[in-house]
XYZ file of C-alpha atoms in Angstrom:
390
model
C 25.766 -17.990 15.069
C 22.853 -16.342 12.629
C 22.467 -12.834 12.772
C 19.502 -11.977 14.658
C 17.586 -9.049 12.999
C 15.016 -8.396 15.822
C 12.241 -10.069 14.104
C 12.778 -13.356 15.570
C 9.714 -13.177 17.902
C 7.417 -11.577 15.204
C 5.315 -13.947 13.316
C 1.540 -14.966 12.669
C 0.287 -18.434 13.204
C -2.178 -19.276 10.233
C -3.100 -23.198 9.653
C -1.006 -24.128 12.626
C 2.170 -22.983 10.712
C 4.184 -19.935 12.136
C 4.763 -17.359 9.408
C 7.735 -14.838 9.714
C 7.880 -11.238 9.440
C 10.053 -9.420 7.263
C 11.518 -6.042 6.521
C 10.750 -3.709 3.662
C 12.888 -2.185 0.536
C 12.495 0.977 2.525
C 13.789 -0.229 5.534
C 16.815 -1.705 3.629
C 17.573 1.455 2.037
C 17.182 3.434 5.356
C 19.327 0.973 7.254
C 22.268 1.039 4.432
C 21.956 4.834 4.068
C 22.241 5.131 7.883
C 25.109 2.673 8.045
C 26.927 4.354 5.074
C 26.622 7.784 6.868
C 27.858 6.773 9.841
C 30.875 5.223 8.553
C 31.379 8.050 6.342
C 31.256 10.684 9.154
C 32.363 8.729 12.110
C 35.308 7.236 10.258
C 34.945 3.516 11.757
C 33.871 0.570 10.151
C 30.463 -0.802 11.340
C 29.277 -4.325 10.331
C 25.536 -3.727 11.587
C 23.016 -0.965 11.978
C 20.121 -0.376 14.041
C 16.942 1.149 12.527
C 13.437 1.911 14.091
C 10.724 1.299 11.892
C 7.548 3.246 11.637
C 5.634 0.263 12.909
C 7.775 0.452 16.126
C 10.037 -2.324 15.860
C 13.766 -1.995 16.065
C 15.795 -3.514 13.235
C 19.353 -4.776 13.843
C 20.776 -5.309 10.178
C 24.026 -6.567 8.555
C 25.687 -3.987 6.591
C 27.539 -6.016 3.277
C 29.933 -5.193 0.375
C 31.103 -1.800 2.162
C 33.070 0.369 -0.095
C 35.043 3.362 1.136
C 36.391 6.465 -0.709
C 37.544 9.634 0.401
C 34.484 11.430 0.260
C 31.839 8.668 0.056
C 30.545 4.996 1.821
C 28.508 2.682 -0.107
C 26.718 -0.366 1.712
C 24.139 -2.614 1.147
C 21.422 -4.345 3.233
C 19.729 -7.674 2.053
C 16.127 -7.737 1.702
C 14.313 -10.537 3.770
C 10.737 -10.675 3.087
C 10.022 -13.240 5.698
C 7.498 -16.068 4.580
C 5.485 -13.323 2.625
C 6.000 -14.222 -1.387
C 7.793 -11.579 -2.697
C 9.811 -10.682 -5.875
C 12.554 -8.391 -4.096
C 13.187 -11.108 -1.126
C 16.968 -11.760 -1.043
C 18.325 -8.723 -3.354
C 20.634 -6.311 -2.009
C 19.471 -2.764 -1.663
C 22.701 -0.415 -1.745
C 22.970 3.585 -0.394
C 25.870 5.404 -1.144
C 26.429 8.677 0.864
C 28.833 11.177 -0.255
C 30.005 14.507 0.831
C 28.882 17.388 -1.241
C 31.403 20.402 -1.762
C 30.275 23.868 -0.948
C 28.419 25.501 1.966
C 25.478 24.156 3.449
C 22.252 25.219 2.106
C 18.589 24.031 1.464
C 18.263 20.701 1.012
C 20.888 20.010 3.375
C 20.278 16.369 2.332
C 19.827 15.280 -1.396
C 18.173 11.877 -1.917
C 18.021 10.054 -5.603
C 17.650 6.851 -7.170
C 20.313 5.220 -8.932
C 20.659 1.863 -10.923
C 17.786 -0.460 -10.548
C 15.698 2.189 -8.856
C 12.917 3.273 -11.146
C 11.931 6.466 -12.668
C 8.603 8.206 -12.793
C 7.538 8.618 -16.447
C 4.169 9.716 -15.855
C 1.879 11.985 -13.814
C -0.332 10.864 -11.074
C 2.208 9.348 -8.697
C 3.344 10.317 -5.263
C 6.565 11.581 -7.222
C 6.727 13.963 -9.854
C 7.785 12.884 -13.377
C 11.234 12.256 -13.581
C 11.774 11.659 -9.990
C 13.147 8.291 -8.416
C 10.227 6.157 -7.350
C 11.323 6.308 -3.677
C 7.783 6.369 -1.772
C 7.392 9.145 1.001
C 7.921 6.987 3.942
C 10.730 5.172 2.848
C 12.332 8.714 1.830
C 11.527 9.988 5.228
C 13.118 7.181 6.853
C 16.079 7.887 4.669
C 16.289 11.328 5.631
C 16.007 11.003 9.342
C 18.517 8.134 9.262
C 20.996 10.642 7.337
C 20.228 13.559 9.718
C 20.804 11.405 12.887
C 24.163 10.547 11.575
C 25.009 13.885 10.810
C 23.939 15.319 14.069
C 25.858 12.554 16.206
C 29.224 13.458 14.327
C 28.441 17.448 14.235
C 28.577 17.384 10.449
C 27.177 20.724 9.136
C 27.888 20.193 5.382
C 25.735 18.743 2.524
C 25.125 14.845 1.962
C 23.802 13.190 -1.218
C 22.425 9.768 -0.928
C 22.005 7.496 -3.946
C 19.688 4.228 -3.542
C 20.350 1.488 -5.976
C 19.539 -2.021 -6.690
C 21.633 -3.955 -9.175
C 18.842 -6.623 -9.741
C 16.022 -3.923 -9.775
C 15.536 -3.523 -13.453
C 15.215 -7.262 -14.115
C 12.879 -7.653 -11.000
C 10.728 -4.532 -12.296
C 9.325 -6.839 -15.152
C 7.780 -8.912 -12.602
C 5.953 -5.928 -10.758
C 3.055 -3.556 -11.759
C 5.870 -0.985 -12.333
C 6.019 -1.187 -16.065
C 2.017 -0.340 -15.979
C 2.372 2.466 -13.731
C 4.958 4.022 -16.044
C 8.026 3.329 -13.501
C 10.862 2.754 -15.890
C 14.242 1.332 -14.772
C 13.708 -0.559 -11.987
C 11.776 -1.097 -8.919
C 9.958 0.909 -6.497
C 11.471 1.428 -2.871
C 8.285 0.894 -0.799
C 6.932 0.202 2.856
C 4.635 2.250 4.685
C 5.659 0.368 8.237
C 8.948 -0.960 7.195
C 7.915 -4.096 8.132
C 6.570 -7.073 5.899
C 3.758 -9.058 7.574
C 3.111 -12.530 5.638
C 0.082 -12.896 3.461
C -0.349 -15.871 1.667
C -3.751 -16.119 -0.281
C -5.028 -19.147 1.190
C -3.979 -18.081 4.775
C -5.433 -14.933 4.526
C -8.781 -15.932 3.341
C -8.960 -18.271 6.170
C -8.111 -15.388 8.518
C -10.918 -13.477 6.806
C -13.099 -16.382 7.534
C -11.890 -16.700 11.094
C -12.823 -13.034 11.796
C -16.142 -12.829 10.142
C -16.983 -15.811 12.000
C -16.134 -14.438 15.552
C -18.121 -11.262 14.490
C -21.098 -13.342 13.510
C -20.855 -15.474 17.091
C -21.065 -12.298 18.652
C -24.548 -11.367 16.903
C -23.446 -8.956 14.244
C -25.320 -10.005 11.335
C -24.705 -6.740 9.294
C -20.800 -6.741 8.664
C -18.437 -3.669 8.120
C -15.605 -4.451 5.781
C -12.942 -2.349 4.328
C -10.212 -3.897 2.107
C -7.369 -2.176 3.612
C -5.657 0.599 5.797
C -6.915 3.273 3.344
C -10.657 2.080 4.038
C -10.269 1.510 7.825
C -8.343 5.279 7.873
C -11.395 6.819 6.216
C -13.881 5.072 8.283
C -12.173 5.966 11.486
C -11.664 9.538 10.577
C -14.986 10.322 8.511
C -17.643 8.289 9.476
C -19.510 7.809 12.870
C -19.845 3.917 12.292
C -18.291 1.806 15.062
C -14.784 1.093 13.949
C -14.153 -1.593 16.285
C -16.821 -3.856 13.938
C -14.429 -3.211 10.964
C -12.692 -6.322 9.662
C -10.293 -6.330 6.709
C -11.247 -8.207 3.473
C -8.089 -7.418 1.850
C -8.734 -7.855 -2.256
C -11.114 -10.696 -1.678
C -14.452 -9.109 -2.240
C -15.925 -11.969 -3.874
C -15.042 -14.582 -1.222
C -15.648 -12.216 1.637
C -19.593 -12.236 0.028
C -19.220 -15.988 -0.178
C -18.527 -17.004 3.252
C -21.168 -14.239 4.749
C -23.876 -16.351 2.537
C -22.799 -19.406 3.688
C -22.541 -17.942 7.692
C -25.990 -16.524 7.419
C -24.699 -13.052 7.653
C -27.528 -10.591 6.808
C -25.483 -7.696 4.857
C -22.104 -6.343 4.231
C -21.117 -2.857 3.966
C -17.794 -2.275 2.185
C -16.056 0.976 2.778
C -13.189 1.409 0.167
C -10.803 3.489 -1.899
C -12.015 3.880 -5.440
C -8.774 2.670 -6.707
C -10.020 -0.906 -5.513
C -13.754 -1.070 -5.738
C -13.768 0.713 -9.193
C -12.793 -2.882 -10.443
C -16.162 -4.293 -8.718
C -18.118 -2.177 -11.157
C -16.697 -4.518 -14.036
C -17.537 -7.764 -11.937
C -13.880 -8.309 -10.973
C -14.070 -9.596 -7.456
C -10.359 -10.016 -6.529
C -9.167 -6.610 -6.513
C -5.468 -7.312 -6.620
C -3.203 -6.077 -9.446
C -2.216 -9.606 -10.183
C -5.560 -10.669 -11.051
C -7.176 -7.637 -13.187
C -6.871 -4.109 -13.249
C -9.172 -2.147 -16.017
C -9.612 0.873 -13.565
C -9.404 3.192 -16.505
C -11.433 1.363 -18.684
C -14.143 1.135 -16.045
C -13.976 4.924 -15.299
C -14.048 5.436 -18.906
C -17.195 3.410 -19.841
C -18.803 5.189 -16.672
C -17.965 8.427 -17.809
C -19.230 7.780 -21.432
C -22.608 6.863 -19.822
C -22.361 9.876 -17.989
C -22.437 12.047 -21.132
C -18.558 12.093 -21.503
C -17.257 12.918 -24.999
C -14.575 10.762 -26.913
C -11.709 13.445 -25.899
C -12.834 12.897 -22.145
C -12.725 8.912 -22.412
C -9.271 8.997 -24.165
C -7.771 11.072 -21.340
C -9.197 8.792 -18.720
C -7.708 5.991 -20.606
C -4.251 7.307 -20.354
C -4.455 8.395 -16.836
C -2.055 6.516 -14.542
C -4.188 6.451 -11.122
C -7.709 6.574 -10.292
C -7.007 9.896 -8.553
C -5.502 11.569 -11.746
C -8.794 10.084 -13.736
C -11.094 11.733 -11.068
C -9.414 14.923 -11.855
C -10.046 14.664 -15.543
C -13.702 14.100 -14.796
C -13.787 17.025 -12.401
C -12.516 19.286 -15.143
C -14.986 17.966 -17.700
C -17.910 18.736 -15.018
C -18.986 14.977 -14.932
C -17.584 13.557 -11.626
C -20.684 13.382 -9.585
C -22.682 11.777 -12.702
C -19.864 9.406 -13.521
C -19.401 8.238 -9.577
C -23.071 7.824 -9.666
C -22.806 5.128 -12.920
C -19.957 3.702 -11.224
C -21.779 3.009 -7.707
C -24.830 1.752 -9.663
C -22.415 -0.716 -11.334
C -20.978 -1.742 -8.043
C -24.351 -2.414 -6.856
C -25.116 -4.600 -9.656
C -22.341 -6.831 -9.306
C -22.488 -6.815 -5.380
C -25.763 -8.390 -5.787
C -24.930 -10.438 -8.659
C -22.256 -12.135 -6.728
C -24.721 -13.027 -3.684
C -27.565 -13.692 -5.939
C -29.481 -11.134 -3.894
C -29.427 -13.384 -0.821
C -27.803 -10.800 1.435
C -28.093 -6.883 1.843
C -24.858 -5.295 0.319
C -23.576 -1.831 -0.190
C -20.265 0.206 -0.351
C -19.305 3.614 0.334
C -16.584 4.994 -2.115
C -13.989 7.853 -1.458
C -10.517 8.471 -2.767
C -7.399 9.994 -1.127
C -7.680 13.632 -3.123
C -11.490 14.023 -3.304
C -12.604 12.264 -0.399
C -16.203 10.976 -0.383
C -17.356 10.086 -3.745
C -20.386 8.174 -3.405
C -22.325 5.109 -2.337
C -24.421 2.408 -3.768
C -28.231 2.255 -3.534
C -28.357 -0.261 -0.232
C -25.677 1.678 1.636
C -27.817 4.231 3.424
C -29.789 1.139 4.850
C -26.928 -0.790 5.937
C -25.453 2.434 7.563
C -28.488 2.524 9.447
C -28.371 -1.154 10.646
C -24.998 -0.894 11.767
C -25.086 2.374 13.597
C -28.139 1.289 15.688
C -26.512 -2.101 16.237
C -29.516 -4.120 14.555
C -27.221 -7.293 14.856
C -30.153 -9.635 15.923
């Protein structure tokens, strides 16, 4: 009888086909850590473990390759990406939990990366240089799992948790990690703990369906966000009707094309600069697999705004857009550069639609908040706010 993970009833239907949900490397690491901690502290062998994900779905995952030592236990959980194309699908994510000698002190639980987990070598990421590439949400999940085990078995000492991925270094070359300066392995990722299938054709079809529904309700001006960051910014910092938001993912060009075909009169995009800075170079699929050029575009915008060669070189050496924004801010040309960037975004949006519909964008960053908006954004905000849908 096949092991049941708890995801058997979770799927999406696209093109009359059921696509299964999966779980992230972060969930694997947290489950492996929880299992290893419970075996170590409880003294009983376990072959499966339950894990509540941030999405609110309870997983029941198998523990594999269990290795017991006097003061340490190692076990693994196999990654299942469901029906999402994922280079990490099927690999084993290991956690070793070991007791540390000495009196309990802060931090009580130490988390690190072992073989196959990348190390950060450039500034600008959420981890400091030299730290393991374990993202904040997975790290919190791992920590919580270990704390629960320690509390359950009244363990008051210290623990060290090491996450490792034997195949990680080989797989990392197929990811964006080398470009980000993450070396030696993959990142441990996931914000919800759950992987939802996102085949490209199915995703574009779902955007089309959602847009057609909004258009059918008389909404001639569409509000679009590429992803969760944009949706969160819209909800928290703008007064536009959040319920009218559709997610366009990376498919800016396709979203504009289908809007023109449907007779939609305009689209306002709300986007993190990490995505939409690419549009300033005419890149209409913002996925990193399709194109990057973020630093090149920001550097060119900075030069147009009056930056010198040293500033431009600093930007080109940056790892993330927020890091580049800090450079621009330090040189005192952030506002001027954002004006150049938003002007270019407006040009390429209009070029994609051949000026057939009204297009605009509001751009922000996680660190700096609102950065600017394109020429037609204010008009679109007014129309959407007033409900001018007919």
